[in-house]
């Protein structure tokens, strides 16, 4: 999805190109300072166009969620739990292996391991 947005933004921005010799000659003749001014203005317009594209892309970006979506995070179910001092030990079965999470003893173990 992001690649399509970037490709679309590049198409909307147009190509970063220098004005042709014909355009410069029509606007400025042989006046070199005029030619430099025209080129500078076109470059400034191009920078502004890309700045706006960047702002638009930033506006449509999806913020990261509060919870991790790491695919390596364990999945499974609560097998047992016990209190050890001020800690509660939560033991989960995760695809045949035990996965242990330590939380404060006043809390209950979640039914599935936290991500």
PDB file of N, CA and C in Angstrom:
ATOM      1  N   UNK A   1       0.823  -1.187   0.000  1.00  0.00           N
ATOM      2  CA  UNK A   1       0.000   0.000   0.000  1.00  0.00           C
ATOM      3  C   UNK A   1       0.867   1.250   0.000  1.00  0.00           C
ATOM      4  N   UNK A   2       1.887   1.282   0.866  1.00  0.00           N
ATOM      5  CA  UNK A   2       2.734   2.461   0.965  1.00  0.00           C
ATOM      6  C   UNK A   2       3.481   2.714  -0.347  1.00  0.00           C
ATOM      7  N   UNK A   3       3.871   1.642  -1.054  1.00  0.00           N
ATOM      8  CA  UNK A   3       4.580   1.804  -2.319  1.00  0.00           C
ATOM      9  C   UNK A   3       3.685   2.496  -3.331  1.00  0.00           C
ATOM     10  N   UNK A   4       2.417   2.129  -3.355  1.00  0.00           N
ATOM     11  CA  UNK A   4       1.483   2.765  -4.278  1.00  0.00           C
ATOM     12  C   UNK A   4       1.318   4.242  -3.966  1.00  0.00           C
ATOM     13  N   UNK A   5       1.270   4.578  -2.679  1.00  0.00           N
ATOM     14  CA  UNK A   5       1.134   5.979  -2.288  1.00  0.00           C
ATOM     15  C   UNK A   5       2.356   6.763  -2.728  1.00  0.00           C
ATOM     16  N   UNK A   6       3.536   6.198  -2.527  1.00  0.00           N
ATOM     17  CA  UNK A   6       4.766   6.885  -2.921  1.00  0.00           C
ATOM     18  C   UNK A   6       4.822   7.050  -4.435  1.00  0.00           C
ATOM     19  N   UNK A   7       4.444   6.000  -5.168  1.00  0.00           N
ATOM     20  CA  UNK A   7       4.453   6.093  -6.629  1.00  0.00           C
ATOM     21  C   UNK A   7       3.459   7.135  -7.098  1.00  0.00           C
ATOM     22  N   UNK A   8       2.280   7.169  -6.499  1.00  0.00           N
ATOM     23  CA  UNK A   8       1.285   8.181  -6.854  1.00  0.00           C
ATOM     24  C   UNK A   8       1.764   9.573  -6.528  1.00  0.00           C
ATOM     25  N   UNK A   9       2.443   9.720  -5.395  1.00  0.00           N
ATOM     26  CA  UNK A   9       2.965  11.031  -5.013  1.00  0.00           C
ATOM     27  C   UNK A   9       4.029  11.496  -5.995  1.00  0.00           C
ATOM     28  N   UNK A  10       4.855  10.575  -6.448  1.00  0.00           N
ATOM     29  CA  UNK A  10       5.888  10.940  -7.416  1.00  0.00           C
ATOM     30  C   UNK A  10       5.264  11.388  -8.732  1.00  0.00           C
ATOM     31  N   UNK A  11       4.176  10.730  -9.136  1.00  0.00           N
ATOM     32  CA  UNK A  11       3.503  11.139 -10.367  1.00  0.00           C
ATOM     33  C   UNK A  11       2.856  12.503 -10.215  1.00  0.00           C
ATOM     34  N   UNK A  12       2.269  12.751  -9.029  1.00  0.00           N
ATOM     35  CA  UNK A  12       1.642  14.050  -8.794  1.00  0.00           C
ATOM     36  C   UNK A  12       2.664  15.170  -8.749  1.00  0.00           C
ATOM     37  N   UNK A  13       3.843  14.860  -8.254  1.00  0.00           N
ATOM     38  CA  UNK A  13       4.865  15.887  -8.103  1.00  0.00           C
ATOM     39  C   UNK A  13       5.453  16.306  -9.436  1.00  0.00           C
ATOM     40  N   UNK A  14       5.410  15.433 -10.397  1.00  0.00           N
ATOM     41  CA  UNK A  14       6.021  15.747 -11.683  1.00  0.00           C
ATOM     42  C   UNK A  14       7.513  15.469 -11.616  1.00  0.00           C
ATOM     43  N   UNK A  15       8.143  15.564 -12.728  1.00  0.00           N
ATOM     44  CA  UNK A  15       9.572  15.291 -12.792  1.00  0.00           C
ATOM     45  C   UNK A  15      10.352  16.525 -12.372  1.00  0.00           C
ATOM     46  N   UNK A  16      11.409  16.300 -11.646  1.00  0.00           N
ATOM     47  CA  UNK A  16      12.288  17.398 -11.270  1.00  0.00           C
ATOM     48  C   UNK A  16      13.194  17.662 -12.461  1.00  0.00           C
ATOM     49  N   UNK A  17      12.838  18.665 -13.236  1.00  0.00           N
ATOM     50  CA  UNK A  17      13.633  18.921 -14.431  1.00  0.00           C
ATOM     51  C   UNK A  17      13.963  20.398 -14.524  1.00  0.00           C
ATOM     52  N   UNK A  18      15.015  20.679 -15.199  1.00  0.00           N
ATOM     53  CA  UNK A  18      15.417  22.054 -15.451  1.00  0.00           C
ATOM     54  C   UNK A  18      14.590  22.572 -16.622  1.00  0.00           C
ATOM     55  N   UNK A  19      14.325  23.860 -16.652  1.00  0.00           N
ATOM     56  CA  UNK A  19      13.589  24.401 -17.790  1.00  0.00           C
ATOM     57  C   UNK A  19      14.397  24.236 -19.070  1.00  0.00           C
ATOM     58  N   UNK A  20      13.702  24.012 -20.153  1.00  0.00           N
ATOM     59  CA  UNK A  20      14.393  23.830 -21.425  1.00  0.00           C
ATOM     60  C   UNK A  20      15.011  25.162 -21.872  1.00  0.00           C
ATOM     61  N   UNK A  21      15.924  25.048 -22.768  1.00  0.00           N
ATOM     62  CA  UNK A  21      16.601  26.238 -23.301  1.00  0.00           C
ATOM     63  C   UNK A  21      15.603  27.156 -23.977  1.00  0.00           C
ATOM     64  N   UNK A  22      14.579  26.578 -24.622  1.00  0.00           N
ATOM     65  CA  UNK A  22      13.564  27.392 -25.290  1.00  0.00           C
ATOM     66  C   UNK A  22      12.762  28.203 -24.284  1.00  0.00           C
ATOM     67  N   UNK A  23      12.406  27.577 -23.152  1.00  0.00           N
ATOM     68  CA  UNK A  23      11.641  28.278 -22.121  1.00  0.00           C
ATOM     69  C   UNK A  23      12.470  29.416 -21.543  1.00  0.00           C
ATOM     70  N   UNK A  24      13.741  29.133 -21.245  1.00  0.00           N
ATOM     71  CA  UNK A  24      14.608  30.184 -20.705  1.00  0.00           C
ATOM     72  C   UNK A  24      14.799  31.311 -21.709  1.00  0.00           C
ATOM     73  N   UNK A  25      14.976  30.974 -22.976  1.00  0.00           N
ATOM     74  CA  UNK A  25      15.176  31.999 -24.001  1.00  0.00           C
ATOM     75  C   UNK A  25      13.922  32.849 -24.165  1.00  0.00           C
ATOM     76  N   UNK A  26      12.745  32.216 -24.093  1.00  0.00           N
ATOM     77  CA  UNK A  26      11.496  32.964 -24.241  1.00  0.00           C
ATOM     78  C   UNK A  26      11.262  33.898 -23.063  1.00  0.00           C
ATOM     79  N   UNK A  27      11.645  33.471 -21.852  1.00  0.00           N
ATOM     80  CA  UNK A  27      11.400  34.293 -20.669  1.00  0.00           C
ATOM     81  C   UNK A  27      12.478  35.341 -20.463  1.00  0.00           C
ATOM     82  N   UNK A  28      13.715  34.986 -20.750  1.00  0.00           N
ATOM     83  CA  UNK A  28      14.819  35.853 -20.335  1.00  0.00           C
ATOM     84  C   UNK A  28      15.723  36.314 -21.472  1.00  0.00           C
ATOM     85  N   UNK A  29      15.618  35.705 -22.593  1.00  0.00           N
ATOM     86  CA  UNK A  29      16.573  36.048 -23.642  1.00  0.00           C
ATOM     87  C   UNK A  29      17.943  35.530 -23.251  1.00  0.00           C
ATOM     88  N   UNK A  30      18.934  36.424 -23.304  1.00  0.00           N
ATOM     89  CA  UNK A  30      20.292  35.992 -22.950  1.00  0.00           C
ATOM     90  C   UNK A  30      20.725  36.518 -21.581  1.00  0.00           C
ATOM     91  N   UNK A  31      19.804  37.085 -20.811  1.00  0.00           N
ATOM     92  CA  UNK A  31      20.106  37.627 -19.481  1.00  0.00           C
ATOM     93  C   UNK A  31      20.358  36.473 -18.497  1.00  0.00           C
ATOM     94  N   UNK A  32      21.620  36.299 -18.102  1.00  0.00           N
ATOM     95  CA  UNK A  32      22.006  35.166 -17.253  1.00  0.00           C
ATOM     96  C   UNK A  32      21.393  35.256 -15.862  1.00  0.00           C
ATOM     97  N   UNK A  33      21.305  36.457 -15.283  1.00  0.00           N
ATOM     98  CA  UNK A  33      20.723  36.574 -13.936  1.00  0.00           C
ATOM     99  C   UNK A  33      19.237  36.211 -13.963  1.00  0.00           C
ATOM    100  N   UNK A  34      18.537  36.570 -15.036  1.00  0.00           N
ATOM    101  CA  UNK A  34      17.131  36.193 -15.182  1.00  0.00           C
ATOM    102  C   UNK A  34      17.007  34.681 -15.271  1.00  0.00           C
ATOM    103  N   UNK A  35      17.883  34.056 -16.038  1.00  0.00           N
ATOM    104  CA  UNK A  35      17.864  32.599 -16.188  1.00  0.00           C
ATOM    105  C   UNK A  35      18.074  31.912 -14.834  1.00  0.00           C
ATOM    106  N   UNK A  36      19.018  32.427 -14.054  1.00  0.00           N
ATOM    107  CA  UNK A  36      19.273  31.845 -12.740  1.00  0.00           C
ATOM    108  C   UNK A  36      18.068  32.011 -11.829  1.00  0.00           C
ATOM    109  N   UNK A  37      17.400  33.155 -11.937  1.00  0.00           N
ATOM    110  CA  UNK A  37      16.211  33.399 -11.116  1.00  0.00           C
ATOM    111  C   UNK A  37      15.100  32.426 -11.484  1.00  0.00           C
ATOM    112  N   UNK A  38      14.891  32.201 -12.776  1.00  0.00           N
ATOM    113  CA  UNK A  38      13.854  31.267 -13.219  1.00  0.00           C
ATOM    114  C   UNK A  38      14.163  29.864 -12.719  1.00  0.00           C
ATOM    115  N   UNK A  39      15.400  29.446 -12.841  1.00  0.00           N
ATOM    116  CA  UNK A  39      15.792  28.102 -12.374  1.00  0.00           C
ATOM    117  C   UNK A  39      15.589  28.010 -10.859  1.00  0.00           C
ATOM    118  N   UNK A  40      16.000  29.034 -10.139  1.00  0.00           N
ATOM    119  CA  UNK A  40      15.844  29.040  -8.681  1.00  0.00           C
ATOM    120  C   UNK A  40      14.367  28.943  -8.299  1.00  0.00           C
ATOM    121  N   UNK A  41      13.506  29.692  -8.989  1.00  0.00           N
ATOM    122  CA  UNK A  41      12.077  29.653  -8.690  1.00  0.00           C
ATOM    123  C   UNK A  41      11.497  28.265  -8.960  1.00  0.00           C
ATOM    124  N   UNK A  42      11.913  27.656 -10.046  1.00  0.00           N
ATOM    125  CA  UNK A  42      11.411  26.320 -10.352  1.00  0.00           C
ATOM    126  C   UNK A  42      11.875  25.301  -9.306  1.00  0.00           C
ATOM    127  N   UNK A  43      13.112  25.431  -8.857  1.00  0.00           N
ATOM    128  CA  UNK A  43      13.618  24.528  -7.825  1.00  0.00           C
ATOM    129  C   UNK A  43      12.856  24.740  -6.512  1.00  0.00           C
ATOM    130  N   UNK A  44      12.558  25.998  -6.177  1.00  0.00           N
ATOM    131  CA  UNK A  44      11.809  26.293  -4.958  1.00  0.00           C
ATOM    132  C   UNK A  44      10.400  25.702  -5.045  1.00  0.00           C
ATOM    133  N   UNK A  45       9.768  25.804  -6.208  1.00  0.00           N
ATOM    134  CA  UNK A  45       8.444  25.220  -6.400  1.00  0.00           C
ATOM    135  C   UNK A  45       8.496  23.705  -6.253  1.00  0.00           C
ATOM    136  N   UNK A  46       9.540  23.097  -6.771  1.00  0.00           N
ATOM    137  CA  UNK A  46       9.704  21.645  -6.667  1.00  0.00           C
ATOM    138  C   UNK A  46       9.881  21.225  -5.203  1.00  0.00           C
ATOM    139  N   UNK A  47      10.703  21.970  -4.455  1.00  0.00           N
ATOM    140  CA  UNK A  47      10.885  21.656  -3.035  1.00  0.00           C
ATOM    141  C   UNK A  47       9.566  21.782  -2.279  1.00  0.00           C
ATOM    142  N   UNK A  48       8.815  22.830  -2.565  1.00  0.00           N
ATOM    143  CA  UNK A  48       7.531  23.038  -1.905  1.00  0.00           C
ATOM    144  C   UNK A  48       6.558  21.915  -2.245  1.00  0.00           C
ATOM    145  N   UNK A  49       6.553  21.485  -3.486  1.00  0.00           N
ATOM    146  CA  UNK A  49       5.692  20.372  -3.904  1.00  0.00           C
ATOM    147  C   UNK A  49       6.035  19.108  -3.122  1.00  0.00           C
ATOM    148  N   UNK A  50       7.318  18.805  -2.995  1.00  0.00           N
ATOM    149  CA  UNK A  50       7.730  17.608  -2.251  1.00  0.00           C
ATOM    150  C   UNK A  50       7.448  17.749  -0.767  1.00  0.00           C
ATOM    151  N   UNK A  51       7.567  18.962  -0.241  1.00  0.00           N
ATOM    152  CA  UNK A  51       7.231  19.181   1.176  1.00  0.00           C
ATOM    153  C   UNK A  51       5.761  18.874   1.416  1.00  0.00           C
ATOM    154  N   UNK A  52       4.900  19.336   0.524  1.00  0.00           N
ATOM    155  CA  UNK A  52       3.463  19.083   0.662  1.00  0.00           C
ATOM    156  C   UNK A  52       3.142  17.599   0.511  1.00  0.00           C
ATOM    157  N   UNK A  53       3.827  16.933  -0.383  1.00  0.00           N
ATOM    158  CA  UNK A  53       3.621  15.492  -0.547  1.00  0.00           C
ATOM    159  C   UNK A  53       4.026  14.771   0.732  1.00  0.00           C
ATOM    160  N   UNK A  54       5.155  15.180   1.310  1.00  0.00           N
ATOM    161  CA  UNK A  54       5.598  14.574   2.568  1.00  0.00           C
ATOM    162  C   UNK A  54       4.594  14.782   3.677  1.00  0.00           C
ATOM    163  N   UNK A  55       4.023  15.981   3.752  1.00  0.00           N
ATOM    164  CA  UNK A  55       3.016  16.265   4.775  1.00  0.00           C
ATOM    165  C   UNK A  55       1.761  15.419   4.540  1.00  0.00           C
ATOM    166  N   UNK A  56       1.360  15.268   3.283  1.00  0.00           N
ATOM    167  CA  UNK A  56       0.183  14.455   2.973  1.00  0.00           C
ATOM    168  C   UNK A  56       0.426  12.998   3.331  1.00  0.00           C
ATOM    169  N   UNK A  57       1.622  12.499   3.027  1.00  0.00           N
ATOM    170  CA  UNK A  57       1.938  11.110   3.348  1.00  0.00           C
ATOM    171  C   UNK A  57       1.980  10.908   4.857  1.00  0.00           C
ATOM    172  N   UNK A  58       2.474  11.896   5.577  1.00  0.00           N
ATOM    173  CA  UNK A  58       2.527  11.805   7.028  1.00  0.00           C
ATOM    174  C   UNK A  58       1.114  11.798   7.602  1.00  0.00           C
ATOM    175  N   UNK A  59       0.212  12.546   6.978  1.00  0.00           N
ATOM    176  CA  UNK A  59      -1.162  12.610   7.466  1.00  0.00           C
ATOM    177  C   UNK A  59      -1.892  11.291   7.285  1.00  0.00           C
ATOM    178  N   UNK A  60      -1.571  10.540   6.233  1.00  0.00           N
ATOM    179  CA  UNK A  60      -2.263   9.276   6.000  1.00  0.00           C
ATOM    180  C   UNK A  60      -1.546   8.095   6.616  1.00  0.00           C
ATOM    181  N   UNK A  61      -0.388   8.317   7.225  1.00  0.00           N
ATOM    182  CA  UNK A  61       0.329   7.211   7.859  1.00  0.00           C
ATOM    183  C   UNK A  61      -0.469   6.708   9.045  1.00  0.00           C
ATOM    184  N   UNK A  62      -0.470   5.409   9.216  1.00  0.00           N
ATOM    185  CA  UNK A  62      -1.170   4.801  10.332  1.00  0.00           C
ATOM    186  C   UNK A  62      -0.222   4.784  11.523  1.00  0.00           C
ATOM    187  N   UNK A  63      -0.635   5.361  12.650  1.00  0.00           N
ATOM    188  CA  UNK A  63       0.250   5.343  13.814  1.00  0.00           C
ATOM    189  C   UNK A  63       0.415   3.924  14.334  1.00  0.00           C
ATOM    190  N   UNK A  64       1.577   3.629  14.914  1.00  0.00           N
ATOM    191  CA  UNK A  64       1.772   2.282  15.457  1.00  0.00           C
ATOM    192  C   UNK A  64       0.783   2.032  16.586  1.00  0.00           C
ATOM    193  N   UNK A  65       0.318   0.800  16.690  1.00  0.00           N
ATOM    194  CA  UNK A  65      -0.657   0.482  17.732  1.00  0.00           C
ATOM    195  C   UNK A  65       0.031   0.450  19.091  1.00  0.00           C
ATOM    196  N   UNK A  66      -0.779   0.526  20.106  1.00  0.00           N
ATOM    197  CA  UNK A  66      -0.246   0.517  21.464  1.00  0.00           C
ATOM    198  C   UNK A  66       0.321  -0.853  21.827  1.00  0.00           C
ATOM    199  N   UNK A  67      -0.218  -1.900  21.233  1.00  0.00           N
ATOM    200  CA  UNK A  67       0.286  -3.238  21.527  1.00  0.00           C
ATOM    201  C   UNK A  67       1.209  -3.683  20.415  1.00  0.00           C
ATOM    202  N   UNK A  68       2.125  -4.532  20.763  1.00  0.00           N
ATOM    203  CA  UNK A  68       3.075  -5.033  19.778  1.00  0.00           C
ATOM    204  C   UNK A  68       2.384  -6.010  18.841  1.00  0.00           C
ATOM    205  N   UNK A  69       2.724  -5.926  17.572  1.00  0.00           N
ATOM    206  CA  UNK A  69       2.202  -6.885  16.604  1.00  0.00           C
ATOM    207  C   UNK A  69       3.325  -7.793  16.127  1.00  0.00           C
ATOM    208  N   UNK A  70       4.302  -7.988  16.977  1.00  0.00           N
ATOM    209  CA  UNK A  70       5.441  -8.831  16.636  1.00  0.00           C
ATOM    210  C   UNK A  70       4.969 -10.263  16.440  1.00  0.00           C
ATOM    211  N   UNK A  71       5.207 -10.804  15.252  1.00  0.00           N
ATOM    212  CA  UNK A  71       4.746 -12.155  14.955  1.00  0.00           C
ATOM    213  C   UNK A  71       5.519 -13.201  15.755  1.00  0.00           C
ATOM    214  N   UNK A  72       6.648 -12.815  16.338  1.00  0.00           N
ATOM    215  CA  UNK A  72       7.422 -13.766  17.144  1.00  0.00           C
ATOM    216  C   UNK A  72       6.917 -13.830  18.572  1.00  0.00           C
ATOM    217  N   UNK A  73       5.960 -12.966  18.940  1.00  0.00           N
ATOM    218  CA  UNK A  73       5.431 -12.969  20.297  1.00  0.00           C
ATOM    219  C   UNK A  73       4.737 -14.314  20.545  1.00  0.00           C
ATOM    220  N   UNK A  74       4.884 -14.861  21.748  1.00  0.00           N
ATOM    221  CA  UNK A  74       4.334 -16.181  22.019  1.00  0.00           C
ATOM    222  C   UNK A  74       2.802 -16.165  22.024  1.00  0.00           C
ATOM    223  N   UNK A  75       2.228 -17.252  21.588  1.00  0.00           N
ATOM    224  CA  UNK A  75       0.796 -17.469  21.700  1.00  0.00           C
ATOM    225  C   UNK A  75       0.610 -18.718  22.522  1.00  0.00           C
ATOM    226  N   UNK A  76      -0.520 -18.888  23.099  1.00  0.00           N
ATOM    227  CA  UNK A  76      -0.758 -20.086  23.897  1.00  0.00           C
ATOM    228  C   UNK A  76      -1.856 -19.848  24.901  1.00  0.00           C
ATOM    229  N   UNK A  77      -1.898 -20.693  25.928  1.00  0.00           N
ATOM    230  CA  UNK A  77      -2.939 -20.583  26.938  1.00  0.00           C
ATOM    231  C   UNK A  77      -2.327 -20.827  28.313  1.00  0.00           C
ATOM    232  N   UNK A  78      -3.020 -20.290  29.319  1.00  0.00           N
ATOM    233  CA  UNK A  78      -2.556 -20.390  30.702  1.00  0.00           C
ATOM    234  C   UNK A  78      -2.705 -21.834  31.177  1.00  0.00           C
ATOM    235  N   UNK A  79      -1.599 -22.394  31.705  1.00  0.00           N
ATOM    236  CA  UNK A  79      -1.604 -23.763  32.205  1.00  0.00           C
ATOM    237  C   UNK A  79      -1.746 -23.750  33.728  1.00  0.00           C
ATOM    238  N   UNK A  80      -0.924 -22.935  34.372  1.00  0.00           N
ATOM    239  CA  UNK A  80      -0.966 -22.844  35.843  1.00  0.00           C
ATOM    240  C   UNK A  80      -0.336 -21.530  36.266  1.00  0.00           C
ATOM    241  N   UNK A  81      -0.553 -21.180  37.534  1.00  0.00           N
ATOM    242  CA  UNK A  81       0.109 -20.006  38.100  1.00  0.00           C
ATOM    243  C   UNK A  81       0.273 -20.234  39.587  1.00  0.00           C
ATOM    244  N   UNK A  82       1.293 -19.582  40.145  1.00  0.00           N
ATOM    245  CA  UNK A  82       1.548 -19.691  41.570  1.00  0.00           C
ATOM    246  C   UNK A  82       2.236 -18.426  42.041  1.00  0.00           C
ATOM    247  N   UNK A  83       2.170 -18.212  43.370  1.00  0.00           N
ATOM    248  CA  UNK A  83       2.762 -17.024  43.974  1.00  0.00           C
ATOM    249  C   UNK A  83       4.103 -17.411  44.572  1.00  0.00           C
ATOM    250  N   UNK A  84       5.097 -16.579  44.298  1.00  0.00           N
ATOM    251  CA  UNK A  84       6.445 -16.773  44.842  1.00  0.00           C
ATOM    252  C   UNK A  84       6.880 -15.425  45.413  1.00  0.00           C
ATOM    253  N   UNK A  85       6.719 -15.262  46.715  1.00  0.00           N
ATOM    254  CA  UNK A  85       7.056 -13.980  47.344  1.00  0.00           C
ATOM    255  C   UNK A  85       6.075 -12.897  46.904  1.00  0.00           C
ATOM    256  N   UNK A  86       6.579 -11.810  46.346  1.00  0.00           N
ATOM    257  CA  UNK A  86       5.722 -10.726  45.874  1.00  0.00           C
ATOM    258  C   UNK A  86       5.366 -10.876  44.396  1.00  0.00           C
ATOM    259  N   UNK A  87       5.730 -11.982  43.794  1.00  0.00           N
ATOM    260  CA  UNK A  87       5.482 -12.201  42.366  1.00  0.00           C
ATOM    261  C   UNK A  87       4.492 -13.331  42.135  1.00  0.00           C
ATOM    262  N   UNK A  88       3.738 -13.225  41.057  1.00  0.00           N
ATOM    263  CA  UNK A  88       2.893 -14.315  40.588  1.00  0.00           C
ATOM    264  C   UNK A  88       3.555 -14.842  39.318  1.00  0.00           C
ATOM    265  N   UNK A  89       3.772 -16.119  39.253  1.00  0.00           N
ATOM    266  CA  UNK A  89       4.387 -16.765  38.104  1.00  0.00           C
ATOM    267  C   UNK A  89       3.270 -17.377  37.259  1.00  0.00           C
ATOM    268  N   UNK A  90       3.148 -16.918  36.030  1.00  0.00           N
ATOM    269  CA  UNK A  90       2.124 -17.419  35.109  1.00  0.00           C
ATOM    270  C   UNK A  90       2.817 -18.326  34.097  1.00  0.00           C
ATOM    271  N   UNK A  91       2.360 -19.561  33.990  1.00  0.00           N
ATOM    272  CA  UNK A  91       2.971 -20.529  33.079  1.00  0.00           C
ATOM    273  C   UNK A  91       1.981 -20.796  31.946  1.00  0.00           C
ATOM    274  N   UNK A  92       2.447 -20.605  30.730  1.00  0.00           N
ATOM    275  CA  UNK A  92       1.616 -20.788  29.538  1.00  0.00           C
ATOM    276  C   UNK A  92       2.174 -21.930  28.706  1.00  0.00           C
ATOM    277  N   UNK A  93       1.301 -22.649  28.009  1.00  0.00           N
ATOM    278  CA  UNK A  93       1.723 -23.648  27.044  1.00  0.00           C
ATOM    279  C   UNK A  93       1.701 -22.952  25.691  1.00  0.00           C
ATOM    280  N   UNK A  94       2.858 -22.847  25.080  1.00  0.00           N
ATOM    281  CA  UNK A  94       2.979 -22.181  23.796  1.00  0.00           C
ATOM    282  C   UNK A  94       3.543 -23.168  22.792  1.00  0.00           C
ATOM    283  N   UNK A  95       2.673 -23.794  22.018  1.00  0.00           N
ATOM    284  CA  UNK A  95       3.047 -24.774  20.989  1.00  0.00           C
ATOM    285  C   UNK A  95       3.924 -25.888  21.560  1.00  0.00           C
ATOM    286  N   UNK A  96       3.507 -26.422  22.705  1.00  0.00           N
ATOM    287  CA  UNK A  96       4.210 -27.551  23.302  1.00  0.00           C
ATOM    288  C   UNK A  96       5.317 -27.172  24.263  1.00  0.00           C
ATOM    289  N   UNK A  97       5.665 -25.908  24.343  1.00  0.00           N
ATOM    290  CA  UNK A  97       6.716 -25.456  25.252  1.00  0.00           C
ATOM    291  C   UNK A  97       6.111 -24.548  26.311  1.00  0.00           C
ATOM    292  N   UNK A  98       6.736 -24.542  27.490  1.00  0.00           N
ATOM    293  CA  UNK A  98       6.282 -23.647  28.547  1.00  0.00           C
ATOM    294  C   UNK A  98       6.858 -22.251  28.327  1.00  0.00           C
ATOM    295  N   UNK A  99       6.028 -21.271  28.595  1.00  0.00           N
ATOM    296  CA  UNK A  99       6.419 -19.865  28.497  1.00  0.00           C
ATOM    297  C   UNK A  99       6.003 -19.237  29.810  1.00  0.00           C
ATOM    298  N   UNK A 100       6.926 -18.555  30.492  1.00  0.00           N
ATOM    299  CA  UNK A 100       6.679 -18.042  31.834  1.00  0.00           C
ATOM    300  C   UNK A 100       6.684 -16.520  31.815  1.00  0.00           C
ATOM    301  N   UNK A 101       5.686 -15.939  32.512  1.00  0.00           N
ATOM    302  CA  UNK A 101       5.592 -14.486  32.674  1.00  0.00           C
ATOM    303  C   UNK A 101       5.482 -14.215  34.161  1.00  0.00           C
ATOM    304  N   UNK A 102       6.254 -13.241  34.651  1.00  0.00           N
ATOM    305  CA  UNK A 102       6.207 -12.854  36.054  1.00  0.00           C
ATOM    306  C   UNK A 102       5.494 -11.516  36.176  1.00  0.00           C
ATOM    307  N   UNK A 103       4.483 -11.472  37.053  1.00  0.00           N
ATOM    308  CA  UNK A 103       3.726 -10.240  37.285  1.00  0.00           C
ATOM    309  C   UNK A 103       3.616 -10.021  38.787  1.00  0.00           C
ATOM    310  N   UNK A 104       3.176  -8.848  39.249  1.00  0.00           N
ATOM    311  CA  UNK A 104       2.980  -8.642  40.687  1.00  0.00           C
ATOM    312  C   UNK A 104       1.932  -9.625  41.236  1.00  0.00           C
ATOM    313  N   UNK A 105       2.131 -10.083  42.463  1.00  0.00           N
ATOM    314  CA  UNK A 105       1.265 -11.122  43.023  1.00  0.00           C
ATOM    315  C   UNK A 105      -0.170 -10.660  43.213  1.00  0.00           C
ATOM    316  N   UNK A 106      -0.430  -9.368  43.275  1.00  0.00           N
ATOM    317  CA  UNK A 106      -1.794  -8.873  43.451  1.00  0.00           C
ATOM    318  C   UNK A 106      -2.611  -8.953  42.166  1.00  0.00           C
ATOM    319  N   UNK A 107      -1.970  -9.209  41.035  1.00  0.00           N
ATOM    320  CA  UNK A 107      -2.671  -9.284  39.752  1.00  0.00           C
ATOM    321  C   UNK A 107      -3.004 -10.724  39.409  1.00  0.00           C
ATOM    322  N   UNK A 108      -3.993 -10.884  38.518  1.00  0.00           N
ATOM    323  CA  UNK A 108      -4.335 -12.200  37.994  1.00  0.00           C
ATOM    324  C   UNK A 108      -3.605 -12.418  36.687  1.00  0.00           C
ATOM    325  N   UNK A 109      -3.301 -13.672  36.396  1.00  0.00           N
ATOM    326  CA  UNK A 109      -2.640 -13.998  35.130  1.00  0.00           C
ATOM    327  C   UNK A 109      -3.641 -13.849  33.982  1.00  0.00           C
ATOM    328  N   UNK A 110      -3.244 -13.215  32.886  1.00  0.00           N
ATOM    329  CA  UNK A 110      -4.125 -13.181  31.708  1.00  0.00           C
ATOM    330  C   UNK A 110      -4.297 -14.600  31.159  1.00  0.00           C
ATOM    331  N   UNK A 111      -5.405 -14.857  30.472  1.00  0.00           N
ATOM    332  CA  UNK A 111      -5.650 -16.199  29.928  1.00  0.00           C
ATOM    333  C   UNK A 111      -4.694 -16.555  28.813  1.00  0.00           C
ATOM    334  N   UNK A 112      -4.209 -15.550  28.097  1.00  0.00           N
ATOM    335  CA  UNK A 112      -3.185 -15.797  27.078  1.00  0.00           C
ATOM    336  C   UNK A 112      -1.990 -14.916  27.385  1.00  0.00           C
ATOM    337  N   UNK A 113      -0.785 -15.326  26.981  1.00  0.00           N
ATOM    338  CA  UNK A 113       0.407 -14.542  27.340  1.00  0.00           C
ATOM    339  C   UNK A 113       0.360 -13.148  26.733  1.00  0.00           C
ATOM    340  N   UNK A 114       0.795 -12.164  27.486  1.00  0.00           N
ATOM    341  CA  UNK A 114       0.831 -10.805  26.953  1.00  0.00           C
ATOM    342  C   UNK A 114       1.826 -10.714  25.810  1.00  0.00           C
ATOM    343  N   UNK A 115       1.508  -9.898  24.810  1.00  0.00           N
ATOM    344  CA  UNK A 115       2.392  -9.753  23.661  1.00  0.00           C
ATOM    345  C   UNK A 115       3.379  -8.645  23.907  1.00  0.00           C
TER     346      UNK A 115
END
